């Protein structure tokens, strides 16, 4: 009986020692956790901040010191002028950019023809439209203003492709009327939104300098069209009958694929300048003195080109 009691006491002692040992380990572990927990939280916060920073992108990159200088030079030119101006510039090699009133909504005027031209080509690539199909002009199609198609008689035959060319070369309003009606406003606006042109409305004839910059960037560098169709569209926008704005400020021989916009108090131009280092330049105006604006657009174009040399 005494031996059994002795064995029982030994077991109880061993159990107590094991419990003390495990308890010591447990409380040591807890003390480490409580001591290191704030540091872990801080590290996690920093990691989250870094990850967030990597994926947050502003619509317009922060200008480099050189582009800050260019922006200030353009602001200096615009400061004394009447009306409102918006400018967007982007270097297509470095992707550096600057903007003045970049996201402000302006009257698009004929700049709205740009996404319409692109939308028509996209429908052709889907097989929904034949660019070479012949259309018979109707008297109700005629729209005044820019373009030679308004002077053709009812029944005149013209392909859709030729009408797109007239929209680019002459800013033809009759061709625009036919092409946009054939597409429908819903398809046109869908293309605008798919391009990421958030401040552009076909129905309201509104756009922003940044949105037009987005259009030309994607036309230039992304596969929004086949290479053949993209090049054809760019050619339609080159050597137009309206070369008195952005192209007028550049040395001879510099190719410019661009589109003008003109209404009462609105003098605009936007496009890709195929200089040795190609770039996008968008200048949109509203409520301006038209004579003054027609002088200042070439001046801005010239200043940008000179600052990049």
Tab-separated table of C-alpha atoms in Angstrom:
chain	number	residue	atom	x	y	z
A	1	UNK	CA	0.000	0.000	0.000
A	2	UNK	CA	2.852	2.344	0.865
A	3	UNK	CA	4.578	1.516	-2.439
A	4	UNK	CA	1.398	2.375	-4.355
A	5	UNK	CA	1.127	5.734	-2.565
A	6	UNK	CA	4.771	6.442	-3.370
A	7	UNK	CA	4.262	5.663	-7.058
A	8	UNK	CA	1.182	7.855	-7.118
A	9	UNK	CA	3.074	10.766	-5.587
A	10	UNK	CA	5.867	10.389	-8.164
A	11	UNK	CA	3.349	10.448	-11.046
A	12	UNK	CA	1.687	13.540	-9.571
A	13	UNK	CA	5.071	15.277	-9.272
A	14	UNK	CA	6.011	14.412	-12.849
A	15	UNK	CA	2.643	15.718	-14.077
A	16	UNK	CA	3.135	18.976	-12.174
A	17	UNK	CA	6.617	19.395	-13.695
A	18	UNK	CA	5.259	18.777	-17.216
A	19	UNK	CA	2.461	21.308	-16.637
A	20	UNK	CA	4.926	23.891	-15.323
A	21	UNK	CA	7.185	23.329	-18.337
A	22	UNK	CA	4.342	23.646	-20.833
A	23	UNK	CA	2.965	26.665	-18.990
A	24	UNK	CA	6.361	28.375	-19.134
A	25	UNK	CA	6.565	27.791	-22.897
A	26	UNK	CA	2.982	29.038	-23.407
A	27	UNK	CA	3.458	32.257	-21.415
A	28	UNK	CA	6.832	32.890	-23.097
A	29	UNK	CA	5.118	32.559	-26.494
A	30	UNK	CA	2.358	34.962	-25.424
A	31	UNK	CA	4.874	37.561	-24.237
A	32	UNK	CA	6.678	37.416	-27.602
A	33	UNK	CA	3.391	37.893	-29.467
A	34	UNK	CA	2.356	40.901	-27.362
A	35	UNK	CA	5.822	42.446	-27.697
A	36	UNK	CA	6.073	41.957	-31.497
A	37	UNK	CA	2.402	42.480	-32.436
A	38	UNK	CA	2.637	46.306	-32.928
A	39	UNK	CA	5.705	45.837	-35.143
A	40	UNK	CA	3.892	43.251	-37.281
A	41	UNK	CA	0.915	45.583	-37.668
A	42	UNK	CA	3.243	48.398	-38.732
A	43	UNK	CA	4.950	46.164	-41.299
A	44	UNK	CA	1.586	45.049	-42.700
A	45	UNK	CA	0.416	48.661	-42.947
A	46	UNK	CA	3.542	49.620	-44.845
A	47	UNK	CA	3.120	46.658	-47.187
A	48	UNK	CA	-0.508	47.578	-47.866
A	49	UNK	CA	0.517	51.153	-48.555
A	50	UNK	CA	3.158	50.029	-51.054
A	51	UNK	CA	0.740	47.683	-52.838
A	52	UNK	CA	-1.946	50.370	-52.962
A	53	UNK	CA	0.523	52.884	-54.336
A	54	UNK	CA	1.571	50.477	-57.086
A	55	UNK	CA	-1.985	50.043	-58.367
A	56	UNK	CA	-3.343	53.578	-57.966
A	57	UNK	CA	-2.890	55.403	-61.270
A	58	UNK	CA	-3.848	58.975	-61.967
A	59	UNK	CA	-5.422	59.787	-65.330
A	60	UNK	CA	-2.544	62.092	-66.208
A	61	UNK	CA	1.064	61.245	-65.210
A	62	UNK	CA	2.949	63.766	-63.094
A	63	UNK	CA	4.959	65.985	-65.453
A	64	UNK	CA	8.737	65.698	-65.413
A	65	UNK	CA	10.680	68.926	-64.672
A	66	UNK	CA	11.073	69.459	-68.427
A	67	UNK	CA	7.335	69.048	-69.024
A	68	UNK	CA	6.606	71.360	-66.109
A	69	UNK	CA	8.642	73.962	-67.958
A	70	UNK	CA	6.702	73.301	-71.174
A	71	UNK	CA	3.397	73.603	-69.326
A	72	UNK	CA	4.409	76.942	-67.805
A	73	UNK	CA	5.456	78.247	-71.227
A	74	UNK	CA	2.070	77.348	-72.713
A	75	UNK	CA	0.211	78.829	-69.739
A	76	UNK	CA	2.133	82.045	-70.310
A	77	UNK	CA	0.938	82.153	-73.936
A	78	UNK	CA	-2.686	81.478	-72.953
A	79	UNK	CA	-2.889	83.811	-69.951
A	80	UNK	CA	-3.825	87.065	-71.774
A	81	UNK	CA	-6.284	85.431	-74.187
A	82	UNK	CA	-10.059	85.654	-74.096
A	83	UNK	CA	-12.169	82.534	-73.593
A	84	UNK	CA	-11.207	79.109	-72.299
A	85	UNK	CA	-8.457	76.842	-73.601
A	86	UNK	CA	-7.581	73.248	-72.864
A	87	UNK	CA	-4.297	71.573	-73.802
A	88	UNK	CA	-3.091	67.989	-73.611
A	89	UNK	CA	0.435	66.887	-74.524
A	90	UNK	CA	1.917	63.388	-74.448
A	91	UNK	CA	5.311	62.117	-75.529
A	92	UNK	CA	4.581	58.812	-77.273
A	93	UNK	CA	8.083	57.521	-76.538
A	94	UNK	CA	8.416	58.274	-72.811
A	95	UNK	CA	4.661	58.525	-72.041
A	96	UNK	CA	5.328	61.751	-70.105
A	97	UNK	CA	2.474	64.224	-70.370
A	98	UNK	CA	1.025	67.481	-69.140
A	99	UNK	CA	-2.388	69.057	-69.372
A	100	UNK	CA	-4.116	72.393	-68.927
A	101	UNK	CA	-7.846	72.002	-68.209
A	102	UNK	CA	-7.318	68.429	-69.362
A	103	UNK	CA	-10.510	66.917	-67.954
A	104	UNK	CA	-12.712	69.983	-68.544
A	105	UNK	CA	-15.618	69.407	-70.929
A	106	UNK	CA	-15.539	71.547	-74.069
A	107	UNK	CA	-17.732	71.725	-77.157
A	108	UNK	CA	-16.260	68.998	-79.359
A	109	UNK	CA	-17.375	70.481	-82.694
A	110	UNK	CA	-15.864	68.297	-85.450
A	111	UNK	CA	-13.501	66.511	-83.059
A	112	UNK	CA	-16.496	64.254	-82.375
A	113	UNK	CA	-15.972	62.852	-85.884
A	114	UNK	CA	-12.864	61.020	-84.652
A	115	UNK	CA	-14.587	58.285	-82.611
A	116	UNK	CA	-17.285	58.015	-85.307
A	117	UNK	CA	-14.649	57.249	-87.955
A	118	UNK	CA	-13.053	54.661	-85.671
A	119	UNK	CA	-16.422	53.108	-84.782
A	120	UNK	CA	-17.276	52.640	-88.472
A	121	UNK	CA	-13.985	50.829	-89.111
A	122	UNK	CA	-14.563	48.608	-86.072
A	123	UNK	CA	-17.983	47.629	-87.429
A	124	UNK	CA	-16.348	46.838	-90.776
A	125	UNK	CA	-13.779	44.618	-89.055
A	126	UNK	CA	-16.623	42.730	-87.359
A	127	UNK	CA	-18.178	42.117	-90.775
A	128	UNK	CA	-21.248	44.227	-90.046
A	129	UNK	CA	-20.445	46.883	-92.666
A	130	UNK	CA	-18.723	46.814	-96.054
A	131	UNK	CA	-16.502	49.886	-96.425
A	132	UNK	CA	-16.678	49.635	-100.207
A	133	UNK	CA	-20.462	49.423	-100.384
A	134	UNK	CA	-21.926	52.179	-102.564
A	135	UNK	CA	-24.359	54.645	-101.066
A	136	UNK	CA	-26.766	56.770	-103.124
A	137	UNK	CA	-26.882	60.337	-101.855
A	138	UNK	CA	-30.308	61.680	-100.898
A	139	UNK	CA	-31.396	65.297	-100.679
A	140	UNK	CA	-32.187	64.852	-96.966
A	141	UNK	CA	-28.563	63.809	-96.301
A	142	UNK	CA	-27.148	67.218	-97.139
A	143	UNK	CA	-25.590	69.262	-94.353
A	144	UNK	CA	-24.007	72.674	-94.823
A	145	UNK	CA	-20.701	73.922	-93.516
A	146	UNK	CA	-17.539	71.988	-94.263
A	147	UNK	CA	-17.074	69.489	-97.066
A	148	UNK	CA	-17.704	69.062	-100.786
A	149	UNK	CA	-20.316	66.304	-100.637
A	150	UNK	CA	-23.064	68.869	-99.986
A	151	UNK	CA	-22.647	70.102	-103.566
A	152	UNK	CA	-23.294	66.698	-105.156
A	153	UNK	CA	-26.748	65.947	-106.623
A	154	UNK	CA	-29.227	63.467	-105.198
A	155	UNK	CA	-28.425	60.003	-106.522
A	156	UNK	CA	-24.662	60.620	-106.469
A	157	UNK	CA	-22.801	57.340	-105.790
A	158	UNK	CA	-20.100	57.195	-103.129
A	159	UNK	CA	-18.591	54.419	-101.001
A	160	UNK	CA	-18.586	54.470	-97.216
A	161	UNK	CA	-14.781	54.389	-97.317
A	162	UNK	CA	-14.723	57.551	-99.433
A	163	UNK	CA	-17.089	59.251	-96.998
A	164	UNK	CA	-14.735	58.436	-94.105
A	165	UNK	CA	-11.907	59.924	-96.166
A	166	UNK	CA	-13.931	63.116	-96.713
A	167	UNK	CA	-14.593	63.326	-92.973
A	168	UNK	CA	-10.849	63.269	-92.346
A	169	UNK	CA	-9.645	65.354	-95.271
A	170	UNK	CA	-12.387	67.988	-95.391
A	171	UNK	CA	-14.306	67.508	-92.123
A	172	UNK	CA	-17.281	66.831	-94.398
A	173	UNK	CA	-20.562	67.315	-92.525
A	174	UNK	CA	-22.767	65.499	-95.049
A	175	UNK	CA	-20.528	62.416	-94.903
A	176	UNK	CA	-20.573	62.649	-91.092
A	177	UNK	CA	-24.382	62.770	-91.107
A	178	UNK	CA	-24.645	59.611	-93.225
A	179	UNK	CA	-21.938	57.664	-91.385
A	180	UNK	CA	-23.170	58.509	-87.879
A	181	UNK	CA	-26.786	57.727	-88.824
A	182	UNK	CA	-25.724	54.375	-90.303
A	183	UNK	CA	-23.919	53.459	-87.075
A	184	UNK	CA	-26.439	54.830	-84.599
A	185	UNK	CA	-25.697	56.850	-81.469
A	186	UNK	CA	-25.656	53.790	-79.182
A	187	UNK	CA	-22.793	52.063	-81.028
A	188	UNK	CA	-20.841	55.298	-81.283
A	189	UNK	CA	-21.131	56.014	-77.563
A	190	UNK	CA	-20.186	52.412	-76.741
A	191	UNK	CA	-16.921	52.815	-78.680
A	192	UNK	CA	-16.264	56.135	-76.921
A	193	UNK	CA	-16.701	54.493	-73.518
A	194	UNK	CA	-14.655	51.411	-74.432
A	195	UNK	CA	-11.774	53.703	-75.370
A	196	UNK	CA	-11.912	55.214	-71.876
A	197	UNK	CA	-13.063	58.652	-73.043
A	198	UNK	CA	-14.981	59.403	-69.844
A	199	UNK	CA	-15.756	63.057	-70.562
A	200	UNK	CA	-16.975	62.579	-74.130
A	201	UNK	CA	-20.628	62.466	-75.173
A	202	UNK	CA	-21.704	61.966	-78.776
A	203	UNK	CA	-25.256	63.134	-78.016
A	204	UNK	CA	-24.080	66.308	-76.251
A	205	UNK	CA	-21.162	66.941	-78.643
A	206	UNK	CA	-18.780	67.285	-75.689
A	207	UNK	CA	-15.245	66.118	-75.088
A	208	UNK	CA	-12.102	66.992	-73.138
A	209	UNK	CA	-8.463	67.526	-74.164
A	210	UNK	CA	-7.416	64.433	-72.237
A	211	UNK	CA	-10.085	62.280	-73.923
A	212	UNK	CA	-8.922	63.290	-77.398
A	213	UNK	CA	-5.382	62.502	-76.247
A	214	UNK	CA	-6.581	59.049	-75.184
A	215	UNK	CA	-8.154	58.539	-78.617
A	216	UNK	CA	-4.922	59.301	-80.473
A	217	UNK	CA	-2.765	57.319	-78.042
A	218	UNK	CA	-4.883	54.206	-78.491
A	219	UNK	CA	-5.099	54.648	-82.247
A	220	UNK	CA	-1.302	54.986	-82.376
A	221	UNK	CA	-0.120	52.343	-79.926
A	222	UNK	CA	-2.913	49.837	-79.263
A	223	UNK	CA	-4.596	47.265	-81.467
A	224	UNK	CA	-7.941	49.061	-81.678
A	225	UNK	CA	-7.861	48.412	-85.440
A	226	UNK	CA	-5.819	46.245	-87.776
A	227	UNK	CA	-2.576	47.890	-88.879
A	228	UNK	CA	-3.958	48.328	-92.393
A	229	UNK	CA	-7.103	50.107	-91.220
A	230	UNK	CA	-5.246	52.171	-88.643
A	231	UNK	CA	-2.776	53.402	-91.252
A	232	UNK	CA	-5.589	54.223	-93.663
A	233	UNK	CA	-7.395	56.229	-90.983
A	234	UNK	CA	-4.198	58.115	-90.108
A	235	UNK	CA	-3.634	58.862	-93.805
A	236	UNK	CA	-7.147	60.297	-94.071
A	237	UNK	CA	-6.177	62.707	-91.260
A	238	UNK	CA	-2.922	63.766	-92.958
A	239	UNK	CA	-2.412	66.616	-95.470
A	240	UNK	CA	-5.980	67.802	-95.024
A	241	UNK	CA	-7.443	71.022	-96.410
A	242	UNK	CA	-7.160	72.428	-92.869
A	243	UNK	CA	-3.432	72.780	-92.194
A	244	UNK	CA	-3.470	76.287	-90.672
A	245	UNK	CA	-3.414	75.325	-86.978
A	246	UNK	CA	-1.092	72.729	-85.398
A	247	UNK	CA	0.736	71.907	-88.689
A	248	UNK	CA	1.322	75.619	-89.390
A	249	UNK	CA	3.621	75.886	-86.367
A	250	UNK	CA	5.895	73.050	-87.472
A	251	UNK	CA	8.836	72.825	-89.880
A	252	UNK	CA	7.980	71.651	-93.383
A	253	UNK	CA	8.110	67.905	-93.834
A	254	UNK	CA	6.768	66.996	-90.376
A	255	UNK	CA	3.796	64.681	-90.881
A	256	UNK	CA	0.715	65.436	-88.762
A	257	UNK	CA	-2.371	63.213	-88.510
A	258	UNK	CA	-4.943	65.554	-87.002
A	259	UNK	CA	-8.532	66.740	-86.836
A	260	UNK	CA	-9.781	70.281	-86.480
A	261	UNK	CA	-12.939	71.503	-84.776
A	262	UNK	CA	-14.683	74.772	-85.641
A	263	UNK	CA	-17.856	76.444	-84.441
A	264	UNK	CA	-18.736	79.970	-83.368
A	265	UNK	CA	-16.202	80.760	-80.641
A	266	UNK	CA	-14.572	77.334	-81.020
A	267	UNK	CA	-11.201	76.881	-82.737
A	268	UNK	CA	-9.569	73.520	-82.005
A	269	UNK	CA	-7.045	71.078	-83.413
A	270	UNK	CA	-5.656	67.768	-82.191
A	271	UNK	CA	-3.442	65.026	-83.516
A	272	UNK	CA	-0.226	63.048	-83.648
A	273	UNK	CA	2.928	64.901	-84.676
A	274	UNK	CA	5.323	62.438	-86.327
A	275	UNK	CA	8.505	64.238	-85.285
A	276	UNK	CA	11.690	62.197	-84.623
A	277	UNK	CA	10.134	61.662	-81.173
A	278	UNK	CA	6.388	61.505	-81.955
A	279	UNK	CA	3.905	63.173	-79.647
A	280	UNK	CA	0.242	64.010	-79.222
A	281	UNK	CA	-0.927	67.610	-79.024
A	282	UNK	CA	-4.533	68.589	-78.333
A	283	UNK	CA	-5.694	72.218	-78.205
A	284	UNK	CA	-9.394	72.850	-77.615
A	285	UNK	CA	-11.008	76.244	-77.126
A	286	UNK	CA	-14.396	77.712	-76.308
A	287	UNK	CA	-15.857	81.234	-76.176
A	288	UNK	CA	-12.704	82.584	-77.801
A	289	UNK	CA	-11.927	85.369	-80.217
A	290	UNK	CA	-11.592	83.321	-83.400
A	291	UNK	CA	-8.973	85.512	-85.070
A	292	UNK	CA	-6.902	85.455	-81.886
A	293	UNK	CA	-7.301	81.672	-81.532
A	294	UNK	CA	-6.265	80.965	-85.128
A	295	UNK	CA	-3.028	82.817	-84.434
A	296	UNK	CA	-2.302	81.204	-81.082
A	297	UNK	CA	-2.756	77.545	-82.092
A	298	UNK	CA	0.244	77.579	-84.473
A	299	UNK	CA	2.179	79.528	-81.830
A	300	UNK	CA	1.549	76.834	-79.210
A	301	UNK	CA	2.457	74.118	-81.708
A	302	UNK	CA	5.702	75.893	-82.572
A	303	UNK	CA	6.624	76.443	-78.909
A	304	UNK	CA	6.065	72.774	-78.037
A	305	UNK	CA	8.194	71.638	-80.973
A	306	UNK	CA	11.016	74.071	-80.098
A	307	UNK	CA	11.045	73.080	-76.415
A	308	UNK	CA	11.470	69.451	-77.414
A	309	UNK	CA	14.469	70.094	-79.650
